[in-house]
mmCIF file of C-alpha atoms in Angstrom:
data_model
loop_
_atom_site.group_PDB
_atom_site.id
_atom_site.type_symbol
_atom_site.label_atom_id
_atom_site.label_comp_id
_atom_site.label_asym_id
_atom_site.label_seq_id
_atom_site.Cartn_x
_atom_site.Cartn_y
_atom_site.Cartn_z
ATOM 1 C CA MET A 318 -2.141 -26.242 -0.125
ATOM 2 C CA THR A 319 -2.338 -27.496 -3.705
ATOM 3 C CA HIS A 320 -5.138 -27.133 -6.221
ATOM 4 C CA GLU A 321 -5.503 -29.379 -9.233
ATOM 5 C CA SER A 322 -6.990 -27.803 -12.359
ATOM 6 C CA SER A 323 -8.380 -30.091 -15.035
ATOM 7 C CA SER A 324 -7.974 -27.483 -17.781
ATOM 8 C CA ASN A 325 -6.867 -23.919 -18.361
ATOM 9 C CA LYS A 326 -8.583 -22.647 -21.475
ATOM 10 C CA ALA A 327 -7.187 -19.303 -22.640
ATOM 11 C CA CYS A 328 -7.549 -16.670 -25.353
ATOM 12 C CA VAL A 329 -4.202 -16.962 -27.147
ATOM 13 C CA LEU A 330 -3.085 -14.374 -29.706
ATOM 14 C CA MET A 331 -1.120 -16.369 -32.294
ATOM 15 C CA LYS A 332 -0.363 -13.421 -34.562
ATOM 16 C CA ALA A 333 -2.046 -10.141 -35.434
ATOM 17 C CA MET A 334 -5.847 -10.589 -35.610
ATOM 18 C CA THR A 335 -5.601 -14.356 -35.048
ATOM 19 C CA ILE A 336 -7.003 -15.891 -31.844
ATOM 20 C CA GLU A 337 -7.134 -19.493 -30.682
ATOM 21 C CA ILE A 338 -9.008 -20.713 -27.597
ATOM 22 C CA LYS A 339 -6.905 -23.551 -26.232
ATOM 23 C CA ASP A 340 -5.428 -25.093 -23.114
ATOM 24 C CA VAL A 341 -2.245 -23.483 -21.800
ATOM 25 C CA PRO A 342 0.020 -24.684 -18.970
ATOM 26 C CA ILE A 343 -0.480 -23.293 -15.463
ATOM 27 C CA PRO A 344 2.836 -22.251 -13.889
ATOM 28 C CA PRO A 345 3.691 -23.867 -10.536
ATOM 29 C CA VAL A 346 2.873 -21.846 -7.421
ATOM 30 C CA ASN A 347 6.118 -20.892 -5.657
ATOM 31 C CA LYS A 348 6.447 -20.005 -1.975
ATOM 32 C CA ASP A 349 5.380 -16.363 -2.597
ATOM 33 C CA GLY A 350 2.850 -17.149 -5.302
ATOM 34 C CA VAL A 351 -0.911 -17.440 -5.583
ATOM 35 C CA LYS A 352 -3.156 -19.263 -8.041
ATOM 36 C CA VAL A 353 -6.340 -17.397 -8.915
ATOM 37 C CA LYS A 354 -9.434 -18.885 -10.527
ATOM 38 C CA LEU A 355 -10.319 -16.011 -12.827
ATOM 39 C CA GLU A 356 -13.938 -14.945 -13.240
ATOM 40 C CA ALA A 357 -14.054 -11.774 -15.341
ATOM 41 C CA THR A 358 -11.745 -9.721 -17.559
ATOM 42 C CA GLY A 359 -12.362 -6.326 -19.107
ATOM 43 C CA ILE A 360 -11.104 -5.500 -22.607
ATOM 44 C CA CYS A 361 -9.291 -2.205 -23.139
ATOM 45 C CA GLY A 362 -7.546 -0.201 -25.840
ATOM 46 C CA THR A 363 -4.153 -1.723 -25.073
ATOM 47 C CA ASP A 364 -5.556 -5.220 -25.654
ATOM 48 C CA MET A 365 -6.985 -4.063 -28.967
ATOM 49 C CA HIS A 366 -3.698 -2.502 -30.081
ATOM 50 C CA ILE A 367 -1.835 -5.731 -29.297
ATOM 51 C CA TYR A 368 -4.589 -7.731 -31.052
ATOM 52 C CA ARG A 369 -4.354 -5.616 -34.204
ATOM 53 C CA HIS A 370 -0.584 -5.180 -34.409
ATOM 54 C CA PHE A 371 0.903 -8.064 -32.369
ATOM 55 C CA GLY A 372 2.707 -5.451 -30.330
ATOM 56 C CA VAL A 373 2.736 -1.842 -29.199
ATOM 57 C CA GLY A 374 4.663 0.819 -31.089
ATOM 58 C CA ARG A 375 8.091 -0.498 -32.032
ATOM 59 C CA GLU A 376 7.827 -3.450 -29.642
ATOM 60 C CA ILE A 377 6.559 -6.314 -31.788
ATOM 61 C CA MET A 378 6.133 -9.766 -30.279
ATOM 62 C CA THR A 379 7.632 -12.899 -31.791
ATOM 63 C CA ASP A 380 5.713 -15.567 -29.862
ATOM 64 C CA PRO A 381 2.023 -16.190 -29.098
ATOM 65 C CA VAL A 382 0.695 -14.676 -25.878
ATOM 66 C CA VAL A 383 -2.432 -14.961 -23.752
ATOM 67 C CA LEU A 384 -4.249 -11.618 -23.944
ATOM 68 C CA GLY A 385 -5.870 -9.675 -21.098
ATOM 69 C CA HIS A 386 -4.949 -7.822 -17.917
ATOM 70 C CA GLU A 387 -8.125 -6.373 -16.301
ATOM 71 C CA SER A 388 -9.127 -9.369 -14.188
ATOM 72 C CA VAL A 389 -10.707 -10.552 -10.942
ATOM 73 C CA GLY A 390 -11.210 -13.978 -9.435
ATOM 74 C CA THR A 391 -10.938 -16.223 -6.383
ATOM 75 C CA VAL A 392 -7.767 -17.446 -4.692
ATOM 76 C CA VAL A 393 -7.574 -21.250 -4.920
ATOM 77 C CA GLN A 394 -3.965 -21.925 -3.893
ATOM 78 C CA ILE A 395 -1.268 -20.042 -1.948
ATOM 79 C CA GLY A 396 2.451 -20.540 -1.410
ATOM 80 C CA GLU A 397 3.889 -21.314 2.002
ATOM 81 C CA ASN A 398 5.107 -17.728 2.600
ATOM 82 C CA VAL A 399 1.838 -16.012 1.652
ATOM 83 C CA LYS A 400 0.119 -14.320 4.601
ATOM 84 C CA ASP A 401 -1.813 -11.415 3.053
ATOM 85 C CA VAL A 402 -4.440 -13.433 1.154
ATOM 86 C CA SER A 403 -6.179 -16.741 1.835
ATOM 87 C CA VAL A 404 -7.862 -19.428 -0.212
ATOM 88 C CA GLY A 405 -11.385 -18.259 -0.984
ATOM 89 C CA ASP A 406 -10.555 -14.540 -1.084
ATOM 90 C CA ARG A 407 -12.000 -12.543 -3.964
ATOM 91 C CA VAL A 408 -9.185 -10.530 -5.524
ATOM 92 C CA ALA A 409 -8.274 -8.156 -8.349
ATOM 93 C CA ILE A 410 -4.930 -8.557 -10.092
ATOM 94 C CA GLU A 411 -2.613 -5.569 -10.478
ATOM 95 C CA PRO A 412 -1.306 -6.559 -13.929
ATOM 96 C CA PHE A 413 1.771 -4.321 -14.208
ATOM 97 C CA PHE A 414 4.425 -6.188 -12.293
ATOM 98 C CA SER A 415 6.957 -3.766 -10.800
ATOM 99 C CA CYS A 416 10.272 -4.812 -9.263
ATOM 100 C CA ARG A 417 9.659 -2.913 -5.976
ATOM 101 C CA LYS A 418 13.438 -2.279 -5.802
ATOM 102 C CA CYS A 419 14.397 0.393 -8.353
ATOM 103 C CA PHE A 420 14.582 4.145 -7.654
ATOM 104 C CA ASN A 421 11.088 4.869 -8.970
ATOM 105 C CA CYS A 422 9.471 1.960 -7.116
ATOM 106 C CA LYS A 423 11.064 3.018 -3.839
ATOM 107 C CA ARG A 424 9.587 6.510 -4.145
ATOM 108 C CA GLY A 425 6.104 5.222 -4.916
ATOM 109 C CA LYS A 426 6.186 5.565 -8.712
ATOM 110 C CA THR A 427 5.682 1.879 -9.406
ATOM 111 C CA ASN A 428 4.009 2.824 -12.698
ATOM 112 C CA LEU A 429 7.442 3.966 -13.894
ATOM 113 C CA CYS A 430 9.379 0.918 -12.696
ATOM 114 C CA ARG A 431 12.551 0.568 -14.716
ATOM 115 C CA THR A 432 11.953 -3.137 -15.345
ATOM 116 C CA PHE A 433 8.168 -3.488 -15.124
ATOM 117 C CA ARG A 434 6.422 -6.326 -16.943
ATOM 118 C CA GLN A 435 2.856 -6.215 -18.248
ATOM 119 C CA ALA A 436 0.435 -9.120 -18.286
ATOM 120 C CA GLY A 437 -0.622 -9.939 -21.835
ATOM 121 C CA PHE A 438 2.424 -8.442 -23.535
ATOM 122 C CA MET A 439 5.757 -9.799 -24.750
ATOM 123 C CA GLU A 440 6.856 -12.784 -22.660
ATOM 124 C CA VAL A 441 4.323 -12.247 -19.832
ATOM 125 C CA GLN A 442 1.131 -14.264 -20.277
ATOM 126 C CA GLY A 443 -2.119 -12.390 -19.816
ATOM 127 C CA THR A 444 -5.221 -13.061 -17.761
ATOM 128 C CA LEU A 445 -7.764 -14.146 -20.387
ATOM 129 C CA SER A 446 -7.548 -17.688 -19.067
ATOM 130 C CA GLN A 447 -9.316 -19.794 -16.462
ATOM 131 C CA TYR A 448 -6.419 -19.647 -13.990
ATOM 132 C CA TYR A 449 -3.528 -17.286 -13.346
ATOM 133 C CA VAL A 450 -0.469 -17.444 -11.104
ATOM 134 C CA CYS A 451 1.317 -14.365 -9.735
ATOM 135 C CA GLU A 452 2.934 -13.118 -6.547
ATOM 136 C CA SER A 453 0.557 -12.195 -3.729
ATOM 137 C CA ASP A 454 1.932 -8.620 -3.710
ATOM 138 C CA PHE A 455 -0.043 -7.960 -6.878
ATOM 139 C CA LEU A 456 -3.441 -8.969 -5.500
ATOM 140 C CA VAL A 457 -5.996 -6.664 -3.872
ATOM 141 C CA LYS A 458 -9.014 -8.022 -2.017
ATOM 142 C CA VAL A 459 -12.470 -7.333 -3.451
ATOM 143 C CA PRO A 460 -15.612 -7.386 -1.259
ATOM 144 C CA ASP A 461 -18.641 -9.525 -2.069
ATOM 145 C CA SER A 462 -20.665 -6.386 -2.860
ATOM 146 C CA VAL A 463 -18.642 -5.845 -6.063
ATOM 147 C CA SER A 464 -19.875 -8.093 -8.883
ATOM 148 C CA TRP A 465 -17.464 -10.022 -11.089
ATOM 149 C CA GLU A 466 -18.470 -7.898 -14.073
ATOM 150 C CA GLU A 467 -17.706 -4.705 -12.145
ATOM 151 C CA GLY A 468 -14.437 -6.282 -11.050
ATOM 152 C CA GLY A 469 -13.417 -6.421 -14.700
ATOM 153 C CA CYS A 470 -13.417 -2.608 -14.637
ATOM 154 C CA ILE A 471 -11.326 -2.062 -11.494
ATOM 155 C CA GLN A 472 -7.996 -1.717 -13.324
ATOM 156 C CA PRO A 473 -9.098 1.079 -15.717
ATOM 157 C CA LEU A 474 -10.802 2.831 -12.784
ATOM 158 C CA ALA A 475 -7.444 2.719 -10.979
ATOM 159 C CA VAL A 476 -5.895 4.383 -14.044
ATOM 160 C CA ALA A 477 -8.515 7.148 -13.809
ATOM 161 C CA ILE A 478 -7.734 7.574 -10.110
ATOM 162 C CA GLN A 479 -4.053 8.026 -10.946
ATOM 163 C CA ILE A 480 -5.078 10.802 -13.364
ATOM 164 C CA ALA A 481 -7.106 12.400 -10.573
ATOM 165 C CA LYS A 482 -4.056 12.207 -8.300
ATOM 166 C CA ARG A 483 -1.815 13.797 -10.905
ATOM 167 C CA ALA A 484 -4.308 16.593 -11.686
ATOM 168 C CA ARG A 485 -5.341 17.033 -8.041
ATOM 169 C CA PHE A 486 -9.090 16.784 -8.571
ATOM 170 C CA GLY A 487 -11.030 18.490 -5.810
ATOM 171 C CA ALA A 488 -14.278 20.089 -4.728
ATOM 172 C CA GLY A 489 -15.449 23.175 -6.586
ATOM 173 C CA GLN A 490 -13.310 22.692 -9.698
ATOM 174 C CA THR A 491 -14.378 22.808 -13.328
ATOM 175 C CA LEU A 492 -13.239 20.040 -15.675
ATOM 176 C CA ALA A 493 -13.348 19.411 -19.431
ATOM 177 C CA VAL A 494 -12.858 15.833 -20.680
ATOM 178 C CA PHE A 495 -12.097 15.146 -24.335
ATOM 179 C CA GLY A 496 -13.037 11.590 -25.269
ATOM 180 C CA CYS A 497 -16.049 9.778 -23.795
ATOM 181 C CA GLY A 498 -14.768 6.243 -24.190
ATOM 182 C CA PRO A 499 -14.258 3.981 -21.170
ATOM 183 C CA LEU A 500 -11.312 5.971 -19.791
ATOM 184 C CA GLY A 501 -12.986 9.343 -20.307
ATOM 185 C CA CYS A 502 -16.151 8.119 -18.603
ATOM 186 C CA LEU A 503 -14.203 6.732 -15.655
ATOM 187 C CA ILE A 504 -12.342 10.034 -15.307
ATOM 188 C CA MET A 505 -15.697 11.800 -15.092
ATOM 189 C CA ALA A 506 -16.977 9.258 -12.563
ATOM 190 C CA VAL A 507 -13.937 9.853 -10.353
ATOM 191 C CA ALA A 508 -14.254 13.626 -10.749
ATOM 192 C CA ARG A 509 -17.877 13.501 -9.620
ATOM 193 C CA ALA A 510 -16.964 11.297 -6.634
ATOM 194 C CA TYR A 511 -14.197 13.764 -5.697
ATOM 195 C CA GLY A 512 -16.550 16.746 -5.706
ATOM 196 C CA VAL A 513 -15.666 18.452 -8.999
ATOM 197 C CA SER A 514 -18.525 20.908 -9.491
ATOM 198 C CA LYS A 515 -18.833 21.213 -13.290
ATOM 199 C CA ILE A 516 -17.912 18.569 -15.858
ATOM 200 C CA LEU A 517 -17.903 19.217 -19.600
ATOM 201 C CA ALA A 518 -17.658 16.192 -21.923
ATOM 202 C CA PHE A 519 -16.779 16.042 -25.626
ATOM 203 C CA ASP A 520 -16.546 13.288 -28.231
ATOM 204 C CA ILE A 521 -17.161 12.757 -31.945
ATOM 205 C CA SER A 522 -19.932 10.251 -31.100
ATOM 206 C CA GLN A 523 -23.378 11.583 -30.210
ATOM 207 C CA LYS A 524 -24.176 8.298 -28.476
ATOM 208 C CA ARG A 525 -21.176 8.617 -26.192
ATOM 209 C CA VAL A 526 -21.712 12.257 -25.251
ATOM 210 C CA ASP A 527 -25.347 11.478 -24.474
ATOM 211 C CA PHE A 528 -24.221 8.611 -22.234
ATOM 212 C CA ALA A 529 -21.725 10.848 -20.434
ATOM 213 C CA LYS A 530 -24.412 13.488 -19.897
ATOM 214 C CA SER A 531 -26.842 10.915 -18.500
ATOM 215 C CA LEU A 532 -24.475 9.906 -15.702
ATOM 216 C CA TRP A 533 -21.723 12.431 -14.949
ATOM 217 C CA ALA A 534 -21.390 15.439 -17.234
ATOM 218 C CA ASP A 535 -23.192 18.716 -16.619
ATOM 219 C CA TYR A 536 -22.703 19.625 -20.272
ATOM 220 C CA SER A 537 -21.808 17.466 -23.260
ATOM 221 C CA ALA A 538 -21.469 18.066 -26.987
ATOM 222 C CA VAL A 539 -20.146 16.549 -30.164
ATOM 223 C CA SER A 540 -16.871 18.247 -31.083
ATOM 224 C CA PRO A 541 -17.362 20.642 -34.030
ATOM 225 C CA VAL A 542 -15.959 19.737 -37.421
ATOM 226 C CA ARG A 543 -12.752 21.559 -38.317
ATOM 227 C CA LEU A 544 -12.597 22.739 -41.914
ATOM 228 C CA ALA A 545 -9.587 21.686 -43.974
ATOM 229 C CA ASP A 546 -8.245 25.241 -44.300
ATOM 230 C CA GLN A 547 -9.140 26.346 -40.763
ATOM 231 C CA ASP A 548 -6.290 27.170 -38.368
ATOM 232 C CA ILE A 549 -6.355 24.612 -35.578
ATOM 233 C CA LEU A 550 -5.900 27.175 -32.779
ATOM 234 C CA GLU A 551 -8.648 29.411 -34.173
ATOM 235 C CA TRP A 552 -10.889 26.344 -34.334
ATOM 236 C CA ALA A 553 -9.990 25.432 -30.745
ATOM 237 C CA ASP A 554 -10.670 28.940 -29.424
ATOM 238 C CA ALA A 555 -14.061 29.098 -31.203
ATOM 239 C CA PHE A 556 -14.880 25.625 -29.834
ATOM 240 C CA LYS A 557 -14.048 26.795 -26.334
ATOM 241 C CA MET A 558 -16.009 30.055 -26.513
ATOM 242 C CA GLN A 559 -19.144 28.363 -27.804
ATOM 243 C CA SER A 560 -18.973 25.462 -25.349
ATOM 244 C CA MET A 561 -18.279 27.571 -22.269
ATOM 245 C CA THR A 562 -21.135 29.921 -23.198
ATOM 246 C CA ASP A 563 -23.548 27.052 -23.831
ATOM 247 C CA ALA A 564 -22.518 25.440 -20.528
ATOM 248 C CA GLY A 565 -23.194 28.645 -18.621
ATOM 249 C CA LEU A 566 -19.580 29.087 -17.535
ATOM 250 C CA GLU A 567 -17.171 31.999 -17.826
ATOM 251 C CA THR A 568 -15.361 31.930 -21.149
ATOM 252 C CA TRP A 569 -12.096 32.418 -19.241
ATOM 253 C CA GLY A 570 -11.799 28.617 -19.127
ATOM 254 C CA VAL A 571 -11.853 25.525 -16.938
ATOM 255 C CA ASP A 572 -9.534 24.596 -14.085
ATOM 256 C CA ILE A 573 -8.522 21.248 -15.598
ATOM 257 C CA ALA A 574 -8.698 19.681 -19.053
ATOM 258 C CA VAL A 575 -8.052 15.977 -19.586
ATOM 259 C CA GLU A 576 -7.370 14.733 -23.107
ATOM 260 C CA ALA A 577 -8.447 11.079 -23.165
ATOM 261 C CA SER A 578 -8.868 10.447 -26.889
ATOM 262 C CA GLY A 579 -5.350 10.776 -28.312
ATOM 263 C CA ALA A 580 -6.657 13.010 -31.118
ATOM 264 C CA GLU A 581 -4.375 15.918 -32.060
ATOM 265 C CA ALA A 582 -7.289 18.331 -32.466
ATOM 266 C CA CYS A 583 -8.465 17.557 -28.929
ATOM 267 C CA MET A 584 -5.000 18.362 -27.602
ATOM 268 C CA ALA A 585 -5.274 21.852 -29.072
ATOM 269 C CA ALA A 586 -8.821 22.187 -27.770
ATOM 270 C CA GLY A 587 -7.839 21.058 -24.276
ATOM 271 C CA MET A 588 -5.020 23.593 -24.132
ATOM 272 C CA SER A 589 -7.420 26.315 -25.230
ATOM 273 C CA PHE A 590 -10.126 25.328 -22.719
ATOM 274 C CA VAL A 591 -7.819 25.604 -19.693
ATOM 275 C CA HIS A 592 -7.670 29.048 -18.116
ATOM 276 C CA PRO A 593 -4.294 30.713 -17.386
ATOM 277 C CA GLY A 594 -2.658 28.950 -14.448
ATOM 278 C CA GLY A 595 -4.751 25.807 -14.971
ATOM 279 C CA THR A 596 -3.842 22.170 -15.552
ATOM 280 C CA TYR A 597 -3.787 20.131 -18.746
ATOM 281 C CA VAL A 598 -3.498 16.319 -18.520
ATOM 282 C CA GLN A 599 -2.542 14.113 -21.456
ATOM 283 C CA ALA A 600 -4.039 10.655 -20.879
ATOM 284 C CA GLY A 601 -4.803 9.522 -24.441
ATOM 285 C CA LEU A 602 -2.004 7.988 -26.493
ATOM 286 C CA GLY A 603 -2.801 8.511 -30.163
ATOM 287 C CA ARG A 604 0.111 8.952 -32.569
ATOM 288 C CA PRO A 605 3.700 9.024 -31.282
ATOM 289 C CA LEU A 606 4.230 12.579 -32.602
ATOM 290 C CA ASN A 607 1.675 15.414 -32.680
ATOM 291 C CA THR A 608 1.590 19.161 -33.249
ATOM 292 C CA PHE A 609 1.193 20.779 -29.828
ATOM 293 C CA PRO A 610 0.703 24.481 -28.871
ATOM 294 C CA THR A 611 3.860 24.864 -26.777
ATOM 295 C CA SER A 612 3.723 28.676 -26.680
ATOM 296 C CA MET A 613 0.395 28.423 -24.872
ATOM 297 C CA ILE A 614 2.101 26.531 -22.026
ATOM 298 C CA VAL A 615 4.372 29.530 -21.456
ATOM 299 C CA VAL A 616 1.933 32.366 -22.088
ATOM 300 C CA LYS A 617 -0.798 30.825 -19.913
ATOM 301 C CA GLU A 618 1.698 29.320 -17.418
ATOM 302 C CA LEU A 619 -0.036 25.958 -17.562
ATOM 303 C CA ASP A 620 0.815 22.807 -15.670
ATOM 304 C CA VAL A 621 1.056 20.151 -18.399
ATOM 305 C CA ILE A 622 0.959 16.627 -16.976
ATOM 306 C CA GLY A 623 1.241 13.129 -18.354
ATOM 307 C CA SER A 624 -0.307 10.142 -16.608
ATOM 308 C CA VAL A 625 0.229 6.432 -17.175
ATOM 309 C CA ARG A 626 -1.012 3.274 -15.474
ATOM 310 C CA TYR A 627 -1.588 3.498 -11.676
ATOM 311 C CA THR A 628 0.411 3.758 -8.455
ATOM 312 C CA VAL A 629 0.253 2.354 -4.922
ATOM 313 C CA GLY A 630 -3.244 2.644 -3.453
ATOM 314 C CA CYS A 631 -5.135 3.299 -6.699
ATOM 315 C CA PHE A 632 -6.670 -0.200 -6.773
ATOM 316 C CA GLN A 633 -7.766 0.070 -3.136
ATOM 317 C CA THR A 634 -9.328 3.477 -3.799
ATOM 318 C CA ALA A 635 -11.110 2.170 -6.894
ATOM 319 C CA ILE A 636 -12.554 -0.805 -5.024
ATOM 320 C CA GLY A 637 -13.616 1.429 -2.138
ATOM 321 C CA LEU A 638 -15.455 3.832 -4.443
ATOM 322 C CA ILE A 639 -17.331 0.965 -6.108
ATOM 323 C CA ALA A 640 -18.168 -0.813 -2.859
ATOM 324 C CA SER A 641 -19.422 2.402 -1.231
ATOM 325 C CA GLY A 642 -21.681 3.187 -4.179
ATOM 326 C CA LYS A 643 -19.907 6.460 -4.950
ATOM 327 C CA ILE A 644 -19.115 5.106 -8.409
ATOM 328 C CA ASN A 645 -21.573 2.881 -10.271
ATOM 329 C CA LEU A 646 -19.868 0.945 -13.070
ATOM 330 C CA LYS A 647 -22.834 -1.207 -14.065
ATOM 331 C CA PRO A 648 -24.216 1.185 -16.737
ATOM 332 C CA MET A 649 -20.811 1.201 -18.447
ATOM 333 C CA ILE A 650 -20.768 -2.569 -18.979
ATOM 334 C CA THR A 651 -22.720 -2.854 -22.212
ATOM 335 C CA ALA A 652 -21.625 -6.283 -23.469
ATOM 336 C CA VAL A 653 -20.604 -9.548 -21.751
ATOM 337 C CA PHE A 654 -19.149 -12.578 -23.556
ATOM 338 C CA PRO A 655 -17.994 -16.063 -22.515
ATOM 339 C CA LEU A 656 -14.279 -16.849 -22.880
ATOM 340 C CA SER A 657 -15.176 -19.200 -25.722
ATOM 341 C CA LYS A 658 -16.445 -16.157 -27.669
ATOM 342 C CA SER A 659 -13.348 -14.006 -27.163
ATOM 343 C CA VAL A 660 -13.024 -13.320 -30.900
ATOM 344 C CA GLU A 661 -16.573 -11.977 -30.993
ATOM 345 C CA ALA A 662 -15.806 -9.841 -27.902
ATOM 346 C CA LEU A 663 -12.747 -8.297 -29.558
ATOM 347 C CA GLN A 664 -14.703 -7.654 -32.742
ATOM 348 C CA CYS A 665 -17.413 -6.013 -30.656
ATOM 349 C CA VAL A 666 -14.840 -3.603 -29.198
ATOM 350 C CA MET A 667 -13.479 -2.879 -32.692
ATOM 351 C CA LYS A 668 -16.938 -1.805 -33.892
ATOM 352 C CA GLY A 669 -16.977 0.888 -31.199
ATOM 353 C CA GLU A 670 -20.683 0.599 -30.481
ATOM 354 C CA ASP A 671 -20.309 -0.705 -26.927
ATOM 355 C CA LEU A 672 -18.638 1.159 -24.090
ATOM 356 C CA LYS A 673 -17.130 -1.559 -21.881
ATOM 357 C CA VAL A 674 -16.884 -5.203 -22.898
ATOM 358 C CA VAL A 675 -16.255 -7.889 -20.265
ATOM 359 C CA ILE A 676 -15.354 -11.554 -20.800
ATOM 360 C CA MET A 677 -16.349 -14.228 -18.264
ATOM 361 C CA ASN A 678 -13.273 -16.450 -17.882
ATOM 362 C CA GLN A 679 -14.953 -19.642 -16.662
ATOM 363 C CA GLN A 680 -17.521 -19.747 -19.459
ATOM 364 C CA VAL A 681 -15.763 -21.987 -21.942
#
């Protein structure tokens, strides 16, 4: 079945901080491919880093690229070999394209594929366009009960679910989350859905800690200011003692701490908050090199875990949690823009006043 598209307007990053909304070609649909009419796309920190720097870290792009990777839409065309989705299906796109053949892929660690490609980065066009073509393997069906705007948050929720997998969230645990941005909030939402009994939330923004407390956290607070001459570990220990006391918990510490801000001070705080034998998860990126309390790992015998992207089943779990009502994403979506106003949407994210910004792909 073929589908003719009259236009394919897209948000194209020409160079750092320079966007053009223009028509881009739609690749042909091969025998294993699917064309999706995109409806909504969430904006995340990775998009913003690429927008600001025209790359990530030492990987700088040389050619324009369509931004975006957190998208949902409707299947409008399928290749002759495609059996798992049909025209008319509502789907989310898994935007990190793994090879499915390397050692890591074969053992389920598709997030660590040796040759993975990411939508919206380097030579792979992103999903901030009206249409997108990919292989059917990277599509997951979305029920009618999940709105398009919520669908724009499925991918970061899948990332939070991978963190929960890595940290082994479970009933009765205590959790401290450092950073109440979109990822931190989604981590708390997953923790609550998984039965974690006490959630502590910290951020430098009063607005964000109040938001976290209104929905998921049992205790929230603005992180205390560290004086210029104050030892970072002494600051972290004092932060922990005060917070645990105020939260009505034993000062011994929490079962799990997740650092979701990338701030060096929060890394020290997270390590301090975890009790001996507990688990520390690094989810925030921040600077490439940070001072880290390595002796604490040994003395407290901590499990220190990194987590990146998502693995097999995370999208399905995310969609199931939304559809069942166990996770409500609607309060997180604080700004919605048409595709034609993509620049304004990116600027909105840069201001940091909104939590989750979603762009509607067909509104051009």
